[in-house]
CSV table of C-alpha atoms in Angstrom, one decimal:
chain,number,residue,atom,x,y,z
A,247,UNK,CA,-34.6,-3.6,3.0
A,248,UNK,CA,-34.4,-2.1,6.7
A,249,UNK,CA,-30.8,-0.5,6.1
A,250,UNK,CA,-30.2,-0.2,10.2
A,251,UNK,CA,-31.0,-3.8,10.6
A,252,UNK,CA,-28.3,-5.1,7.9
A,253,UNK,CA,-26.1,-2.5,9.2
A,254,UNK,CA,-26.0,-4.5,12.9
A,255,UNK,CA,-25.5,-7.7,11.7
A,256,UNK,CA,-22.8,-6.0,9.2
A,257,UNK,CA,-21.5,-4.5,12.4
A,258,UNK,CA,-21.7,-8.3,13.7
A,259,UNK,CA,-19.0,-9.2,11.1
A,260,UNK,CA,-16.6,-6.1,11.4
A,261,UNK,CA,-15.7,-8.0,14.4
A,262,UNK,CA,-14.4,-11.2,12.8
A,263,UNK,CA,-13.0,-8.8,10.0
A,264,UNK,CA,-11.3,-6.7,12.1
A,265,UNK,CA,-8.9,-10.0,13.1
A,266,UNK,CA,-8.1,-9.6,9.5
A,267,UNK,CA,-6.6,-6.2,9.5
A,268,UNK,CA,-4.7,-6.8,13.2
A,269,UNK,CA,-3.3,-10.3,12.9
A,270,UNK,CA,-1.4,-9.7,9.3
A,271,UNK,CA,-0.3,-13.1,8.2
A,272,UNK,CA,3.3,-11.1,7.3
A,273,UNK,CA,6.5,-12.9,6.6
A,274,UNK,CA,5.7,-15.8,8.7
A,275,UNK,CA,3.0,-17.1,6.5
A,276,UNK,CA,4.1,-16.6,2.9
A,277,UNK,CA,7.0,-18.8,3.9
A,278,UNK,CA,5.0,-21.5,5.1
A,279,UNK,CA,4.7,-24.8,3.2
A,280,UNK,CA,1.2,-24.9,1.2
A,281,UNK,CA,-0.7,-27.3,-1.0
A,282,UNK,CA,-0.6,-26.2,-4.8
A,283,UNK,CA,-4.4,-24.9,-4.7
A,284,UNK,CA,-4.0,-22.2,-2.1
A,285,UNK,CA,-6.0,-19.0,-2.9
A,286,UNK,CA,-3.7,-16.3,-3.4
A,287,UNK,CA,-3.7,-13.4,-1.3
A,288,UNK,CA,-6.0,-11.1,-2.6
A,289,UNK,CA,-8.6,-13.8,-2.6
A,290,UNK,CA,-8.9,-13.4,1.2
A,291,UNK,CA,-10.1,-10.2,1.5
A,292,UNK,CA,-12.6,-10.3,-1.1
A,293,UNK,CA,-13.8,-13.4,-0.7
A,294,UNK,CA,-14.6,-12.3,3.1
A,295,UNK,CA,-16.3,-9.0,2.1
A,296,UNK,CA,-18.1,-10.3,-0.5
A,297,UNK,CA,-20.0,-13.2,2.6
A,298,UNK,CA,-19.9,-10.5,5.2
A,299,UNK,CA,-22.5,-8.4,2.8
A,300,UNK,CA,-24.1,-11.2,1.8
A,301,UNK,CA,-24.7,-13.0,5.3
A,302,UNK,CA,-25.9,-9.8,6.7
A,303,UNK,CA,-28.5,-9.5,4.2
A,304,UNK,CA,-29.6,-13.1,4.8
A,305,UNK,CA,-29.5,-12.3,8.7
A,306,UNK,CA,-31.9,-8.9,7.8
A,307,UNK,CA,-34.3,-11.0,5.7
A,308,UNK,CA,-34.7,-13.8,7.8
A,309,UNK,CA,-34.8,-11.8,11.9
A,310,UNK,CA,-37.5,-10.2,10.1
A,311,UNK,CA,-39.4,-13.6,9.6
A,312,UNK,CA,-41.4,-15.7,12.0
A,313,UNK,CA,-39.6,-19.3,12.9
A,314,UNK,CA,-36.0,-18.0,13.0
A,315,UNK,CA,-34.8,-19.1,16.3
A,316,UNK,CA,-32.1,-21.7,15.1
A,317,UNK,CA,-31.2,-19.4,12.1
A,318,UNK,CA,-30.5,-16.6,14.1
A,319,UNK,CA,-28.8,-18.9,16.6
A,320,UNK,CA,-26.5,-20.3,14.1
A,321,UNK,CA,-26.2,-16.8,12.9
A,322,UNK,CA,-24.2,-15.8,16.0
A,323,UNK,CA,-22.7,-18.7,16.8
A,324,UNK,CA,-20.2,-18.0,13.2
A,325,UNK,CA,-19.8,-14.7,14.7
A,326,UNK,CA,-17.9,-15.8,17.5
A,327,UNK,CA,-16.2,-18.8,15.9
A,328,UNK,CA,-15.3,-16.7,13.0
A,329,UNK,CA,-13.6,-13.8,15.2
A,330,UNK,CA,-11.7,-16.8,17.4
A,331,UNK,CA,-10.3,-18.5,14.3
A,332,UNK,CA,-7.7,-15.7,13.0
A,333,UNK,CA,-6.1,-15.1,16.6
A,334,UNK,CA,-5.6,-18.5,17.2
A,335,UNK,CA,-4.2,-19.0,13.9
A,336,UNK,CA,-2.2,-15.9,13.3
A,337,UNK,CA,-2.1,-14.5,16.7
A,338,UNK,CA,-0.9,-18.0,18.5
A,339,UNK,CA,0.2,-20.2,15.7
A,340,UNK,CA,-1.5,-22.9,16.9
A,341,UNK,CA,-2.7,-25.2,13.7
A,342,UNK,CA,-4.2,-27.3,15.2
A,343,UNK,CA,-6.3,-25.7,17.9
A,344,UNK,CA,-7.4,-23.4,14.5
A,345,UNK,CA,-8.3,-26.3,13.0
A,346,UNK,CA,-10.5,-27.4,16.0
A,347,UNK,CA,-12.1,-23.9,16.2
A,348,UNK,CA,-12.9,-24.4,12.2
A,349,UNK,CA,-15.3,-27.7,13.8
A,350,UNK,CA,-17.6,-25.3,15.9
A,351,UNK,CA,-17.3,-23.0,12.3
A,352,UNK,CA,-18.3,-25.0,9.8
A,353,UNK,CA,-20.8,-26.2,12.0
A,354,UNK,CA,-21.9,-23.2,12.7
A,355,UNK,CA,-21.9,-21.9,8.8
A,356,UNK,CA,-23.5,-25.4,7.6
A,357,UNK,CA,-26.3,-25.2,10.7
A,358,UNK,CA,-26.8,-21.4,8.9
A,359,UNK,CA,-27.2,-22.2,5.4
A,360,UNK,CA,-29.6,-24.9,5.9
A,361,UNK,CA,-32.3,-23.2,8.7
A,362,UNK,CA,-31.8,-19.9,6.9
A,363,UNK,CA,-33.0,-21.7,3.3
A,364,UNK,CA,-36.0,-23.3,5.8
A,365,UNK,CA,-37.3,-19.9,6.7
A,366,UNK,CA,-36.5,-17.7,2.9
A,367,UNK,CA,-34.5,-19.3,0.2
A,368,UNK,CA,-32.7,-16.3,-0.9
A,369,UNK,CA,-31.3,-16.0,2.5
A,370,UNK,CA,-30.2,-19.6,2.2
A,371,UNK,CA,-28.7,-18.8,-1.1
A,372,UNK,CA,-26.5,-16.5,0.0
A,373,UNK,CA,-25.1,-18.6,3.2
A,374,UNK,CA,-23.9,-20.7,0.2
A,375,UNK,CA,-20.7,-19.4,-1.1
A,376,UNK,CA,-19.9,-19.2,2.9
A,377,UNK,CA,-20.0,-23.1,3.2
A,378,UNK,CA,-18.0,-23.4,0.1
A,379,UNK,CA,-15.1,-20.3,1.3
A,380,UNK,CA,-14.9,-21.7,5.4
A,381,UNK,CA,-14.9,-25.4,3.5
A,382,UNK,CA,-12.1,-24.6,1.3
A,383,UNK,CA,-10.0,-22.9,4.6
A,384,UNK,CA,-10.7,-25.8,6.5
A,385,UNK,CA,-8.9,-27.8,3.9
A,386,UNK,CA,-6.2,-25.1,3.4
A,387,UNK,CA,-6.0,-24.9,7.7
A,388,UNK,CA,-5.5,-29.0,7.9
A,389,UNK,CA,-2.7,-29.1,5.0
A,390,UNK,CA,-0.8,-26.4,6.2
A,391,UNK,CA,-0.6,-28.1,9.2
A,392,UNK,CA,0.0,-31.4,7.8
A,393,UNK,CA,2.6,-29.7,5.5
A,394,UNK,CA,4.4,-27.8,8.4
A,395,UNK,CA,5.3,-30.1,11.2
A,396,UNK,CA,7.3,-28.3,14.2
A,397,UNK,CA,6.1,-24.9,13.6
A,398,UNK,CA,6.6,-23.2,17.8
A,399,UNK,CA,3.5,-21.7,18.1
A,400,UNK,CA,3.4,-17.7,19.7
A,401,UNK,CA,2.8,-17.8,24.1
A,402,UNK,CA,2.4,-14.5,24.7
A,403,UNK,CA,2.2,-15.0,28.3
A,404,UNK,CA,5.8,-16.3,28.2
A,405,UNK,CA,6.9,-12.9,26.2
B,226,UNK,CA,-37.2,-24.3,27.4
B,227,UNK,CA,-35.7,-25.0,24.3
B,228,UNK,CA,-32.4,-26.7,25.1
B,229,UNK,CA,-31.1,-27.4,21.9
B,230,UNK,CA,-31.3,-23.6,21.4
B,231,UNK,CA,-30.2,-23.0,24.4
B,232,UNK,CA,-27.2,-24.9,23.4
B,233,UNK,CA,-26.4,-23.3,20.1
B,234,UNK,CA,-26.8,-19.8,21.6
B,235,UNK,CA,-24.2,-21.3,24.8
B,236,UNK,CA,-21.7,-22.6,21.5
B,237,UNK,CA,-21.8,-19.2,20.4
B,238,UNK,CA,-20.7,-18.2,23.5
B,239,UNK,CA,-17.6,-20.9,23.6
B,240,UNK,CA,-15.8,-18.7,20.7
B,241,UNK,CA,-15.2,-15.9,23.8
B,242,UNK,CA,-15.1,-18.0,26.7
B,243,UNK,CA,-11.9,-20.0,24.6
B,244,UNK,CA,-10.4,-17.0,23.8
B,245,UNK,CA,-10.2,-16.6,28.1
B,246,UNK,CA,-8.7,-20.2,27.9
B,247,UNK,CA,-6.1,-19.8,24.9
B,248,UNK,CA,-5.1,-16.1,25.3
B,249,UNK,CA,-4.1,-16.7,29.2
B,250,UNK,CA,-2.8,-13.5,31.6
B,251,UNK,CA,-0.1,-14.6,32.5
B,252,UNK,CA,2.9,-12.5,34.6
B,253,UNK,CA,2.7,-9.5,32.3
B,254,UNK,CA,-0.8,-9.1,33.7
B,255,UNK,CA,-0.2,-9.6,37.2
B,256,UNK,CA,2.7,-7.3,36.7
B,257,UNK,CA,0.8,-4.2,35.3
B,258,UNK,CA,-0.3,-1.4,37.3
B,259,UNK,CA,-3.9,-2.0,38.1
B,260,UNK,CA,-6.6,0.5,39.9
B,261,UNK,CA,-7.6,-0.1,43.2
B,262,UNK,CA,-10.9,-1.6,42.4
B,263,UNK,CA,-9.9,-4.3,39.5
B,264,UNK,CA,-11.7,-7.4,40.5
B,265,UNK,CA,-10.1,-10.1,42.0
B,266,UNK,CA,-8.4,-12.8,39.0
B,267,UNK,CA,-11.7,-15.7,40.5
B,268,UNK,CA,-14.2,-13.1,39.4
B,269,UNK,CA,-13.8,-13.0,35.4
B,270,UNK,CA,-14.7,-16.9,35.0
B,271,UNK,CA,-17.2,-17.2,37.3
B,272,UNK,CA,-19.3,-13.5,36.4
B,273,UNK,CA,-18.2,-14.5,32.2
B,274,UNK,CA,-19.4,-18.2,33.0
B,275,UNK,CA,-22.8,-16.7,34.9
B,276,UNK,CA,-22.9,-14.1,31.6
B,277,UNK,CA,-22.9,-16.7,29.2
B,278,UNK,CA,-25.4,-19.1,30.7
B,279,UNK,CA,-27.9,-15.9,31.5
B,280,UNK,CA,-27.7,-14.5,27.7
B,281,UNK,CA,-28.1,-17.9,26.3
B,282,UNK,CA,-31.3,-18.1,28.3
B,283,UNK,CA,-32.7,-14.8,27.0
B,284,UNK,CA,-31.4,-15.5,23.6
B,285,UNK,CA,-33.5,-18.6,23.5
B,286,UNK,CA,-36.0,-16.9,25.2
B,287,UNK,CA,-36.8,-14.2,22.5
B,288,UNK,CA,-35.7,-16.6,19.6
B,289,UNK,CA,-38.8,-17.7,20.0
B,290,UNK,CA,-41.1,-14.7,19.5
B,291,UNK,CA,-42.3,-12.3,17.3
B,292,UNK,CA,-40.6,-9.2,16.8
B,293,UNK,CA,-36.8,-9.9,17.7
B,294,UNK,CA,-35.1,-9.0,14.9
B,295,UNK,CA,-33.2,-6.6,16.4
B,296,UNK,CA,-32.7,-8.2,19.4
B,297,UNK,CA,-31.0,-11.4,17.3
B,298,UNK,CA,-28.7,-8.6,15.5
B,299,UNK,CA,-27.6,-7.3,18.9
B,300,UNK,CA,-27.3,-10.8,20.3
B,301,UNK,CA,-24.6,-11.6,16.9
B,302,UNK,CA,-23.1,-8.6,17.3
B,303,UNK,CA,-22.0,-8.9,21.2
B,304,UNK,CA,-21.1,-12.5,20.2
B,305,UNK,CA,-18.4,-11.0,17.8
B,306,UNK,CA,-16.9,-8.2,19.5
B,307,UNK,CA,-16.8,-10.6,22.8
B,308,UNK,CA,-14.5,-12.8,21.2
B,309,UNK,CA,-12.0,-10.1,19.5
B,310,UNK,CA,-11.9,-8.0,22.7
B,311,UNK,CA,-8.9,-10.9,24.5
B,312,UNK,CA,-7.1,-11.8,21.3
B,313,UNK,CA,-6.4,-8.1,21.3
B,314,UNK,CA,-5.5,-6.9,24.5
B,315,UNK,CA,-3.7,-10.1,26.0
B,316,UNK,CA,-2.4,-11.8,22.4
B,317,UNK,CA,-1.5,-8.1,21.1
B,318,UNK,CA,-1.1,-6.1,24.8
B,319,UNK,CA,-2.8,-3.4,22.4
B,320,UNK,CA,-4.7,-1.5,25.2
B,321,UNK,CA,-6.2,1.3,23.7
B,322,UNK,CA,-6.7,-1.2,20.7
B,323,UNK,CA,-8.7,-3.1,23.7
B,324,UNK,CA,-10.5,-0.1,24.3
B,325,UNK,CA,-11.3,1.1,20.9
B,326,UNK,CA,-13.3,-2.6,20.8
B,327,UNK,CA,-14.7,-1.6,24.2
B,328,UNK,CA,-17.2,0.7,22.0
B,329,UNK,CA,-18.9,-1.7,19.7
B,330,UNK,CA,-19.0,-4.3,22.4
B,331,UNK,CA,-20.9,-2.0,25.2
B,332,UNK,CA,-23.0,-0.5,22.4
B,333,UNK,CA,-24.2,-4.0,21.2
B,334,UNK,CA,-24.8,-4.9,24.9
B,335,UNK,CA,-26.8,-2.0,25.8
B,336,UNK,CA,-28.7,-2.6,22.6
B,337,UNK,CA,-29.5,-6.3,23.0
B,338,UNK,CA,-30.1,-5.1,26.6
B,339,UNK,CA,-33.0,-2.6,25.6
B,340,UNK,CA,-34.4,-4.6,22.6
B,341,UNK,CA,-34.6,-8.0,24.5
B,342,UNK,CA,-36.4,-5.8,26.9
B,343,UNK,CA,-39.3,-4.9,24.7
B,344,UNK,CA,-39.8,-8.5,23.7
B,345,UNK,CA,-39.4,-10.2,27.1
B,346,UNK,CA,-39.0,-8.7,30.3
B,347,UNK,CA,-37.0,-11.7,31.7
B,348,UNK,CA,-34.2,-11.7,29.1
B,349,UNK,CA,-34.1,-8.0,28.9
B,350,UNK,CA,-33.0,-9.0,32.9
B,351,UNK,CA,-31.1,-11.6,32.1
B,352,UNK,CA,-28.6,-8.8,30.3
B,353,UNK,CA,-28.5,-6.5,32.9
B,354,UNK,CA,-25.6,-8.2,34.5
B,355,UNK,CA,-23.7,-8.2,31.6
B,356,UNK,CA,-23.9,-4.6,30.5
B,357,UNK,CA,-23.0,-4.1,34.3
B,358,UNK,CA,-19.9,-6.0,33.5
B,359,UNK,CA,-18.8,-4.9,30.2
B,360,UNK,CA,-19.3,-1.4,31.8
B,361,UNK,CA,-17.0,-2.3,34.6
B,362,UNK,CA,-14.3,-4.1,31.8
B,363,UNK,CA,-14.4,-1.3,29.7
B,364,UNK,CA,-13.2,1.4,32.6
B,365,UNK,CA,-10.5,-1.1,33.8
B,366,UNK,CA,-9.0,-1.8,30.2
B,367,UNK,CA,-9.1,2.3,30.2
B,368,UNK,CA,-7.4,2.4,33.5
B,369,UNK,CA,-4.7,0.1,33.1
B,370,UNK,CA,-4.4,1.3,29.7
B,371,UNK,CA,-3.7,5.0,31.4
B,372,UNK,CA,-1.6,3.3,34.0
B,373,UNK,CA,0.8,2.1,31.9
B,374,UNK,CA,2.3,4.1,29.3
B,375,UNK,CA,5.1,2.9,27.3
B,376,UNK,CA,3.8,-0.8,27.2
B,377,UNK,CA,5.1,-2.7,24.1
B,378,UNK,CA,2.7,-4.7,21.8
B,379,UNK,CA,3.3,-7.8,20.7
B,380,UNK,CA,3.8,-8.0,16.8
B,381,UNK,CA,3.3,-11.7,15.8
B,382,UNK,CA,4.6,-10.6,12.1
B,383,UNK,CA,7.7,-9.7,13.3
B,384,UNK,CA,8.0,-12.5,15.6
C-alpha cells in the first residue's frame, strides 16, 4: 500500500466529486419525471464514495506495475469525463449533451475495467461495480430525458 | 509513438476542452473588470489546444516506462481539476470558488511537471508550458475575482 500514491489518484476523484456537492440537483430534479427503478437519493453519494476508494486503489496497484499505459490512460480519461458529466447535467440542463458526455464515460470506465484486469485482477475487480453504477446512470440519464420532453436547459451566458 | 495512446490521453483531455465549448463567456465576461495583462479572448483556445496536444505527448511518452506511477496520478489528477475549474467560474460565476480549484489544479501540474521530469526529459518539457499557463489563469481568476466584488452567482437550484 503506498498511502501518498492512493491519496493522488483519491485527489484525482475529489474533482469529479466536488460537482456533486456544487451542482445540488435541488427542487428541479426531484420533480422531474423518472422511470420506477431510480436509485433513491442517498444511493448517489455512497455509491460514488464507495468507486472513488475503490478506483484509486486499483489506480495505486496497477501505476505501480509494468505494462500500464492504456490503464492509466483510461484511468484519466473517467477523470475528466466524470467531472464534465454533473455540470452539464445539473449545471446546464442539457440531457442530452449529458447523455453524449456519458459515451466518452462509459467508454472510458469499460476501457478501465478491462486493461486494469490485464495488468492485476484485483484492480480489475474493483473497476467492476463502476461499469455496473456509470451503466445504471446512463440508463437513468437517457429515460429521464426520454421521460421529460421540453425541459429549457440553464445558458448562463444569457443570465 | 503510440497513437492510439496518444489518443486516449487527447480524449481525456476533451472532458476540459468541452467544458470551454459548453460553458461559453459570454457578455458577463467581457463585461467584468479585468487587469491590464488578461490575455487576449484568441489566446485560451489556441495555448489550451497547444496544452492538450503537448501533455498527451508526454503522457504517452512516460506511459510507456518504468517508474511513472506518480507521474500517471498527477496526469489524472490535472485531468480532473481541469475540467471542474470552467463549470465553476463561468456556469456558477463562483470566483473564489474558481480559485479555491486553482490549488489542486496548479499543484497537480507542478507535480506531473516534476515527476514526468524524472522519467523523461522531453515530457517533463512538454508540461512546462502548461504550469506556465495555469500559473498565469490562476493570478487572473484572483484578479478579476478582486476586481469585482459584489458579483452574483448563479444558483441553478434556485433557478
Amino acid at each position: 500500500m503506498d498511502f501518498a500514491l492512493f491519496g493522488i489518484f483519491l485527489l484525482a476523484c475529489c474533482a469529479a466529486g466536488a460537482t456533486g456537492a456544487v451542482f445540488q440537483p435541488g427542487q428541479w430534479y426531484r420533480e422531474l419525471n423518472k422511470p420506477s427503478w431510480t436509485p433513491p437519493d442517498w444511493a448517489f453519494p455512497v455509491a460514488w464514495t464507495s468507486i472513488y476508494l475503490l478506483i484509486s486503489f486499483a489506480g495505486m496497484r496497477v501505476a505501480l506495475q509494468d505494462g500500464n499505459a492504456y490503464a492509466m490512460a483510461f484511468w484519466a480519461a473517467q477523470a475528466g469525463f466524470s467531472t464534465l458529466w454533473t455540470p452539464v447535467f445539473f449545471g446546464l440542463r442539457r440531457m442530452k449533451g449529458a447523455l453524449l458526455v456519458m459515451v466518452p464515460l462509459w467508454l472510458s470506465v469499460a476501457g478501465a475495467t478491462w486493461t486494469h484486469l490485464q495488468v492485476d485482477f484485483w484492480a480489475g475487480l474493483a473497476f467492476v461495480p463502476y461499469l455496473a453504477w456509470v451503466s445504471v446512470a446512463a440508463a437513468l440519464n437517457a429515460s429521464v430525458w426520454r421521460l421529460n420532453p421540453g425541459v429549457d436547459p440553464i445558458v448562463p451566458s444569457e443570465l
